[in-house]
Short mmCIF file of C-alpha atoms in Angstrom, two decimals:
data_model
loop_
_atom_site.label_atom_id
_atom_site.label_comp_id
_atom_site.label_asym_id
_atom_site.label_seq_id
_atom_site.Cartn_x
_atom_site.Cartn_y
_atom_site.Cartn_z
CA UNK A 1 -68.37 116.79 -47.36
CA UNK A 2 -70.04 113.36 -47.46
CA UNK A 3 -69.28 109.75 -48.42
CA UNK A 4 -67.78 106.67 -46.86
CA UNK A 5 -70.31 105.17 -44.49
CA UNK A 6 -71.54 106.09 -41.47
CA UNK A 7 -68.42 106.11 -38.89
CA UNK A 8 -69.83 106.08 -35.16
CA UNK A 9 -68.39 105.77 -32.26
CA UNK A 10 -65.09 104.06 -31.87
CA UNK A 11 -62.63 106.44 -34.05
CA UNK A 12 -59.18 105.97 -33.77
CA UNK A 13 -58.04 109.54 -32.31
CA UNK A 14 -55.55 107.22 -30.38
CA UNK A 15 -53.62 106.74 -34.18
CA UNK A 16 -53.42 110.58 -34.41
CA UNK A 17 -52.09 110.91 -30.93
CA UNK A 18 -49.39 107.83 -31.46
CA UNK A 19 -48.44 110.04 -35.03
CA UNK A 20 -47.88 113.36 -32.54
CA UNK A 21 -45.46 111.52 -30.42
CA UNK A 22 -43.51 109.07 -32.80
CA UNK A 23 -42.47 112.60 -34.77
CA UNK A 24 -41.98 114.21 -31.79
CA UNK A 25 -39.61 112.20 -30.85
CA UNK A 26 -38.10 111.36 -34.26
CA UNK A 27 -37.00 115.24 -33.55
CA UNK A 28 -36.46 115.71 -29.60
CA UNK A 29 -36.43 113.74 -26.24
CA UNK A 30 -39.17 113.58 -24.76
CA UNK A 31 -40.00 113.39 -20.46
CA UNK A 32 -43.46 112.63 -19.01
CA UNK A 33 -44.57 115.57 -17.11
CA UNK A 34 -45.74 116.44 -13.62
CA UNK A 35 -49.25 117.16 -15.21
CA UNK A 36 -49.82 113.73 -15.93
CA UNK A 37 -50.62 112.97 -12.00
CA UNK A 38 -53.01 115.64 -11.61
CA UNK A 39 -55.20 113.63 -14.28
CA UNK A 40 -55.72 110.52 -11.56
CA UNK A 41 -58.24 113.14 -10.02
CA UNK A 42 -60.68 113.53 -13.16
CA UNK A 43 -63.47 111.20 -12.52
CA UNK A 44 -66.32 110.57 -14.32
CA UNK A 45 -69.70 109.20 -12.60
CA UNK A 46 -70.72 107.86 -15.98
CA UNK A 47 -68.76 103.60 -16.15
CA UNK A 48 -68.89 104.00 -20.02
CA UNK A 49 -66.80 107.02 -20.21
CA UNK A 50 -63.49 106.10 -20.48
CA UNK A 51 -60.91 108.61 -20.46
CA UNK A 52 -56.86 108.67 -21.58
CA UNK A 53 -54.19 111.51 -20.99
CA UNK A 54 -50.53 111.89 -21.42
CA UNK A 55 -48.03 114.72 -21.13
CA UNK A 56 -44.80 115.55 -21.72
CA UNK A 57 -41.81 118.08 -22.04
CA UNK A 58 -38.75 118.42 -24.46
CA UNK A 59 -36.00 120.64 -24.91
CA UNK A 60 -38.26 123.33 -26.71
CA UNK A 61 -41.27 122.26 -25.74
CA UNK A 62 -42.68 123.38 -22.68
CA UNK A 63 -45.77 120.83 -22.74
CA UNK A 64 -47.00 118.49 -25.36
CA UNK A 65 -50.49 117.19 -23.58
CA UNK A 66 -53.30 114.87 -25.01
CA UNK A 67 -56.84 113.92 -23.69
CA UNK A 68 -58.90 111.26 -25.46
CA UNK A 69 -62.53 110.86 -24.14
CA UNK A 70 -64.72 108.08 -25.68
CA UNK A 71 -68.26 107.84 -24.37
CA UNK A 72 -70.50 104.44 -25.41
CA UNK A 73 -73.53 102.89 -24.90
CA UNK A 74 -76.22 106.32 -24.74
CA UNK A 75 -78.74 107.23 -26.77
CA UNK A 76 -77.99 108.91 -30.53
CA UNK A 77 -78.45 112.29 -30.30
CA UNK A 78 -77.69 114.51 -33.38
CA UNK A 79 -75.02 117.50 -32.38
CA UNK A 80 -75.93 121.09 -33.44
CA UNK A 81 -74.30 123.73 -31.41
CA UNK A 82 -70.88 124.68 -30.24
CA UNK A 83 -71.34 126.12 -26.79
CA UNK A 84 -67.92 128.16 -27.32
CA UNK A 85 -65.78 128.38 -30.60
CA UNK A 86 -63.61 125.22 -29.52
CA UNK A 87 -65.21 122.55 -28.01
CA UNK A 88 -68.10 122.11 -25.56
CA UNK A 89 -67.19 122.33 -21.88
CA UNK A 90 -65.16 119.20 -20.75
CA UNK A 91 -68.26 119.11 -17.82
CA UNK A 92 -71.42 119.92 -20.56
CA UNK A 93 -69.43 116.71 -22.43
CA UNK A 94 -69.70 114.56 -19.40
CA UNK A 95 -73.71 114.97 -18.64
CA UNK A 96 -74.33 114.40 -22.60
CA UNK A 97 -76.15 111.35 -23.08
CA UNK A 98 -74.89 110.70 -26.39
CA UNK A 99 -72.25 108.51 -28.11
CA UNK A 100 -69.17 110.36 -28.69
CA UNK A 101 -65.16 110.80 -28.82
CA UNK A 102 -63.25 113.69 -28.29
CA UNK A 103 -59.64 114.78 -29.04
CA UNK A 104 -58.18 117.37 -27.30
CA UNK A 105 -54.33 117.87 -28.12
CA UNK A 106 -51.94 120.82 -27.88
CA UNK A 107 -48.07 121.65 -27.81
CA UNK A 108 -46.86 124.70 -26.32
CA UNK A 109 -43.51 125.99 -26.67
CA UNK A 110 -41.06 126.85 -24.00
CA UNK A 111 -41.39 130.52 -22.92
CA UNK A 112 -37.86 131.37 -24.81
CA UNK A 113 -39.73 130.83 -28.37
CA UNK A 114 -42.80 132.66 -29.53
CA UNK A 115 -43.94 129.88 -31.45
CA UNK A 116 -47.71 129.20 -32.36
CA UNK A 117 -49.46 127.10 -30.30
CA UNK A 118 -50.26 123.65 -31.92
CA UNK A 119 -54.41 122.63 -31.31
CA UNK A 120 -56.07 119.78 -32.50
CA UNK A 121 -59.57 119.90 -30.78
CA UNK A 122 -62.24 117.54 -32.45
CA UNK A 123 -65.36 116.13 -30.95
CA UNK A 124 -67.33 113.45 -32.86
CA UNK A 125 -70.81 111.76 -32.32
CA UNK A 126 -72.65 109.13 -34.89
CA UNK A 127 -73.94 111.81 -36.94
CA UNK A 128 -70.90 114.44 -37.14
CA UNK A 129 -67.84 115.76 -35.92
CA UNK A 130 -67.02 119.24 -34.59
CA UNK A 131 -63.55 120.41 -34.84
CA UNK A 132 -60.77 122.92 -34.47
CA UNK A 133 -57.03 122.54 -35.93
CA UNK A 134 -54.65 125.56 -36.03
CA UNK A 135 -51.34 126.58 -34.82
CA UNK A 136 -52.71 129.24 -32.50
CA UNK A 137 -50.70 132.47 -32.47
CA UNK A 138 -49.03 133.58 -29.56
CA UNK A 139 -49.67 137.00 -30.53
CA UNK A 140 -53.19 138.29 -32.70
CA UNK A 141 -51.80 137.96 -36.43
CA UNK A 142 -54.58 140.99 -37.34
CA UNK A 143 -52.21 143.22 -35.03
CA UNK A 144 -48.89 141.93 -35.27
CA UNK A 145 -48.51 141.55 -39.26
CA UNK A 146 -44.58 140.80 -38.33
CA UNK A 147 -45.83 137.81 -36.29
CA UNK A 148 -48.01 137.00 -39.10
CA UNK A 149 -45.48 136.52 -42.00
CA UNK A 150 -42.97 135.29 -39.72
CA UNK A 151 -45.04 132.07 -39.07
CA UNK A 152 -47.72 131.93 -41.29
CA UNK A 153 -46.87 133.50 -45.00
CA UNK A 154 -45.21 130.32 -46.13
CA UNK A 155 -47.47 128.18 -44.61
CA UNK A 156 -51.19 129.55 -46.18
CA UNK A 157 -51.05 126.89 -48.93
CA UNK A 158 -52.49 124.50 -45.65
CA UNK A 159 -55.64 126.34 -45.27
CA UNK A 160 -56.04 126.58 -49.52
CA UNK A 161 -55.38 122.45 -49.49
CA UNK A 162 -58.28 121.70 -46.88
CA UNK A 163 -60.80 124.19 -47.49
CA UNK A 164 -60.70 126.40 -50.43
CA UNK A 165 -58.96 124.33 -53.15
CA UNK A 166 -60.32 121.02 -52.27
CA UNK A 167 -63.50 121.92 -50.55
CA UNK A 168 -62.81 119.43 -47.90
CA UNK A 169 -63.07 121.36 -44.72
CA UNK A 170 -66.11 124.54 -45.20
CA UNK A 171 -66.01 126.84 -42.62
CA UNK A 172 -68.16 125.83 -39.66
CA UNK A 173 -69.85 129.45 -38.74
CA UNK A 174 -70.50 132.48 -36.85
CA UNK A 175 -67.09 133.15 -34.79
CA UNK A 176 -67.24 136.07 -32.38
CA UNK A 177 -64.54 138.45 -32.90
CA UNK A 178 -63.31 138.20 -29.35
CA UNK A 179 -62.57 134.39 -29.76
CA UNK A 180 -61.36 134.87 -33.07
CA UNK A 181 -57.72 136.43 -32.13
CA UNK A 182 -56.86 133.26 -30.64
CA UNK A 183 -57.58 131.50 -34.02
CA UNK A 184 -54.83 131.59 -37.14
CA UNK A 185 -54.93 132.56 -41.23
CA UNK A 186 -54.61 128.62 -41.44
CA UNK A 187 -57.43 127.27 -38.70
CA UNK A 188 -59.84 124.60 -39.80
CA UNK A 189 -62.83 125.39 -37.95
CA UNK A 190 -65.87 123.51 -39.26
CA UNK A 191 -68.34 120.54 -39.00
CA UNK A 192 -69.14 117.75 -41.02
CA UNK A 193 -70.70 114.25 -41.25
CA UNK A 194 -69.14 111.27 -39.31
CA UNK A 195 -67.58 109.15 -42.18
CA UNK A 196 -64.77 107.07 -42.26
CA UNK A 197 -63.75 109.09 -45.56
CA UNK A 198 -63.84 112.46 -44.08
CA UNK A 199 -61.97 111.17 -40.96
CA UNK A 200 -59.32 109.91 -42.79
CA UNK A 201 -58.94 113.45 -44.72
CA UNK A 202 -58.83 114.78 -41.13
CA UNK A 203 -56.02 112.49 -40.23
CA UNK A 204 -53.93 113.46 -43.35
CA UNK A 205 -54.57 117.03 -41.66
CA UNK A 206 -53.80 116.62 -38.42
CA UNK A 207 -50.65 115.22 -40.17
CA UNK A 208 -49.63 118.01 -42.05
CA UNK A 209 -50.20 120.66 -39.38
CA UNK A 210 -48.10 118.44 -36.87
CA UNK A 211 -45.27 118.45 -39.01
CA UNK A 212 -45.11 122.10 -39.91
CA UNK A 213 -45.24 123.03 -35.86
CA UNK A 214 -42.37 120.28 -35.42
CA UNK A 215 -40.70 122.31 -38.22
CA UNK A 216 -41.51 125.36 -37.21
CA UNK A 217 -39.56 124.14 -34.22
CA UNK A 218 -37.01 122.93 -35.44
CA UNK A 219 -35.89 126.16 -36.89
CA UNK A 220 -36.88 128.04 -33.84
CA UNK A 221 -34.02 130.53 -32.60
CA UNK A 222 -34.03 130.67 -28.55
CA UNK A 223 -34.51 134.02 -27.06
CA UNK A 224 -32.25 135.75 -24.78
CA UNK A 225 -33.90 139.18 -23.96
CA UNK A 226 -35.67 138.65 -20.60
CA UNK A 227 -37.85 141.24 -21.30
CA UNK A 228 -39.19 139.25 -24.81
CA UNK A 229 -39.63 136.15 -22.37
CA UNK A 230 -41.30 137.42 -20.10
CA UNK A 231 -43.65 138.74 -22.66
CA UNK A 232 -44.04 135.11 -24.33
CA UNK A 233 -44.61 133.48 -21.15
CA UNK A 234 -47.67 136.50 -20.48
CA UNK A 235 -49.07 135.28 -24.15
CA UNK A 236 -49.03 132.38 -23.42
CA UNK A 237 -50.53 132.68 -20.05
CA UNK A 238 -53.37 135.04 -21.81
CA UNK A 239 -54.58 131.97 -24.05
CA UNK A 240 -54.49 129.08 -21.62
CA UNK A 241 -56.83 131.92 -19.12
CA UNK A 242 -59.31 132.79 -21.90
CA UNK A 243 -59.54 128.73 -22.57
CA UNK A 244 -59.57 127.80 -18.68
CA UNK A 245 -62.73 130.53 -17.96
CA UNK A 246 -64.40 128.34 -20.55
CA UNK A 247 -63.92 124.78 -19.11
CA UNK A 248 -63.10 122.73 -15.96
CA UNK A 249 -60.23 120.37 -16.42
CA UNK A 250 -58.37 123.02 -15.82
CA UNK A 251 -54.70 121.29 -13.99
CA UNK A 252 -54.64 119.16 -17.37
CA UNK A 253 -55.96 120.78 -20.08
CA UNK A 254 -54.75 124.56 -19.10
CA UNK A 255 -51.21 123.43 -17.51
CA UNK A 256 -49.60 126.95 -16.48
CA UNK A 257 -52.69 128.81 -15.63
CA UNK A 258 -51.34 128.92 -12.03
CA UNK A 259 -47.80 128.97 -12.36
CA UNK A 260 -46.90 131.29 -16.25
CA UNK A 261 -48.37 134.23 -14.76
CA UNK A 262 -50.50 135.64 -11.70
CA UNK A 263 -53.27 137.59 -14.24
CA UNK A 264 -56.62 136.78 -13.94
CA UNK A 265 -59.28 136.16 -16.60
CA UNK A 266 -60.86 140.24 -16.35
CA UNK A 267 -57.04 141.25 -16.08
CA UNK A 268 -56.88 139.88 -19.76
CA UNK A 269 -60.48 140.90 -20.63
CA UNK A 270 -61.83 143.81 -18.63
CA UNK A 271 -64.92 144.26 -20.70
CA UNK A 272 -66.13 140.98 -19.81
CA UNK A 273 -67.21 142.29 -15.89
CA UNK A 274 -70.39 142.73 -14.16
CA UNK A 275 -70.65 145.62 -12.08
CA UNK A 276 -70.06 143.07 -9.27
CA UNK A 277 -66.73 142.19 -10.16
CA UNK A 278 -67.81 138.80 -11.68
CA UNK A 279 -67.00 137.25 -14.78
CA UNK A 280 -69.92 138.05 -17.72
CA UNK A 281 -70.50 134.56 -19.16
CA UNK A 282 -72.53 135.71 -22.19
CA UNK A 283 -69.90 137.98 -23.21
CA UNK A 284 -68.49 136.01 -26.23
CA UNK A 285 -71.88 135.05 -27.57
CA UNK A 286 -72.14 139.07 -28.46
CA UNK A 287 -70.15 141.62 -30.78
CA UNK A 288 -69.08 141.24 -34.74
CA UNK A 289 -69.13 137.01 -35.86
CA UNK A 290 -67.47 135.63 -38.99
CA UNK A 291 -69.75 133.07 -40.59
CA UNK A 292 -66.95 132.95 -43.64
CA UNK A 293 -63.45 132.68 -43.32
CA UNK A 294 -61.98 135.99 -42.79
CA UNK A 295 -58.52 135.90 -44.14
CA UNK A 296 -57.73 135.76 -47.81
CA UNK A 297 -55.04 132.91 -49.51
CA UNK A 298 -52.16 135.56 -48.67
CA UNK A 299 -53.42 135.09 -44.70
CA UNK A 300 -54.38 138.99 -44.84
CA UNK A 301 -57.20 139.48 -42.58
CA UNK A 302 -60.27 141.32 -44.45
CA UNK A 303 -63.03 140.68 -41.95
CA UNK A 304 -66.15 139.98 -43.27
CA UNK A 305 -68.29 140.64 -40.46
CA UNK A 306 -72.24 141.11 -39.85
CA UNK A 307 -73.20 142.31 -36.27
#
């Protein structure tokens, strides 16, 4: 996926960010939320790193939350590895000497839906950009088929318009199989030269996916059974935990970590303890990885794995 001229630094992730918000609210009333403060505390020692966060709450939506991170005036480094399936570490992305933005968006539902999680992760340097756009499921869809065709059967034609059809988005490689049940039939996972062409295909994306979640909302039906909630709230919980043990930022980013549920990470995901009780960092670098997509156009998982 080439063409356009080189892009750099200086993307507009602020346009896809103003999109999010103008539809949002085209839809719902939105309310700043508490989280917002915490983000006064993230510092950075680097004076060309200049970060921007907002956050906010609506009638279905327990928190919409956005961090923008644009980092100038270092050396060009070319990017080649993914430290976990999302992005890098929010504190690996602060010692990097190179020119870069990142995105990091998400919308999570109140605990009385079980809607998918919207993600929008994408970090770009000079020479390419790294990203991950799904609506995360709040439950694995290679379990729960029920889960799966209530959220994703109609909506598979996405993934076919941005990667198989129109060859726009390749897969991006190996994915462990642990990280992978976080990820949807539609994800775009994958990496591809900076260009102001292929950023503006990944706007029209970001676009598309936005307005199916609002959708998807829309038509949401709010929950009643306590016991149902209760298990939402746990999912829900269970995600932002996995994607906390793998970062920092974790009072903005991971909002609910401390107050959804009272689980901790090995709670979640015993097999990833030491004999002393401590977390094993290395654990999702081992196991079965997908280096193709593993879902066919009807969003049927077939797992094409290699050890």
């Amino acid at each position: 996926m080439s063409g356009g001229g080189s892009l750099g630094v200086g993307l507009p992730y602020q346009k896809f960010v103003s999109f999010a918000l103008e539809e949002t609210r085209l839809r719902s009333i939105l309310t700043p939320h508490p989280s917002q403060e915490k983000f006064k505390f993230i510092k950075s020692n680097d004076d060309n790193t200049v970060f921007n966060a907002l956050s906010f709450s609506a009638p279905k939506i327990r928190l919409l939350r956005n961090l923008t991170i644009e980092k100038k005036n270092a050396f060009q480094q070319t990017m080649t590895h993914l430290a976990y399936s999302r992005l890098l570490p929010f504190s690996t992305i602060l010692m990097m000497h190179i020119p870069m933005q990142v995105l990091d968006f998400a919308a999570f539902s109140e605990p009385e839906y079980d809607l998918p999680i919207f993600c929008a992760n994408v970090f770009t340097t000079p020479a390419q950009s790294i990203v991950v756009l799904d609506l995360n499921p709040l439950y694995d869809t290679t379990i729960h088929k029920d889960y799966k065709d209530k959220y994703y059967k109609k909506i598979m034609p996405l993934a076919q318009k941005y990667s198989e059809k129109m060859q726009l988005f390749p897969w991006g490689g190996k994915i462990t199989s642990e990280s992978l049940r976080f990820f949807s039939p539609i994800v775009i996972w994958t990496i591809f030269e900076s260009t102001e062409r292929n950023h503006h295909v990944l706007h029209l994306a970001f676009m598309d996916y936005y307005k199916v979640w609002l959708e998807l909302m829309d038509q949401a039906i709010k929950e009643n059974n306590k016991v149902t909630i209760a298990r939402n709230r746990e999912q829900q919980h269970k995600y932002l935990t996995w994607r906390a043990e793998k970062d920092l930022v974790m009072e903005f980013l991971f909002e609910g970590v401390n107050t959804l549920g009272t689980k901790s990470f090995l709670d979640y995901f015993p097999k990833y303890a030491r004999d002393d009780g401590s977390v094993n960092k290395k654990r999702s670098m081992i196991g079965k990885s997908f280096e193709t997509r593993p879902w066919d156009a009807n969003g049927e998982f077939f797992g094409d794995a290699e050890a």
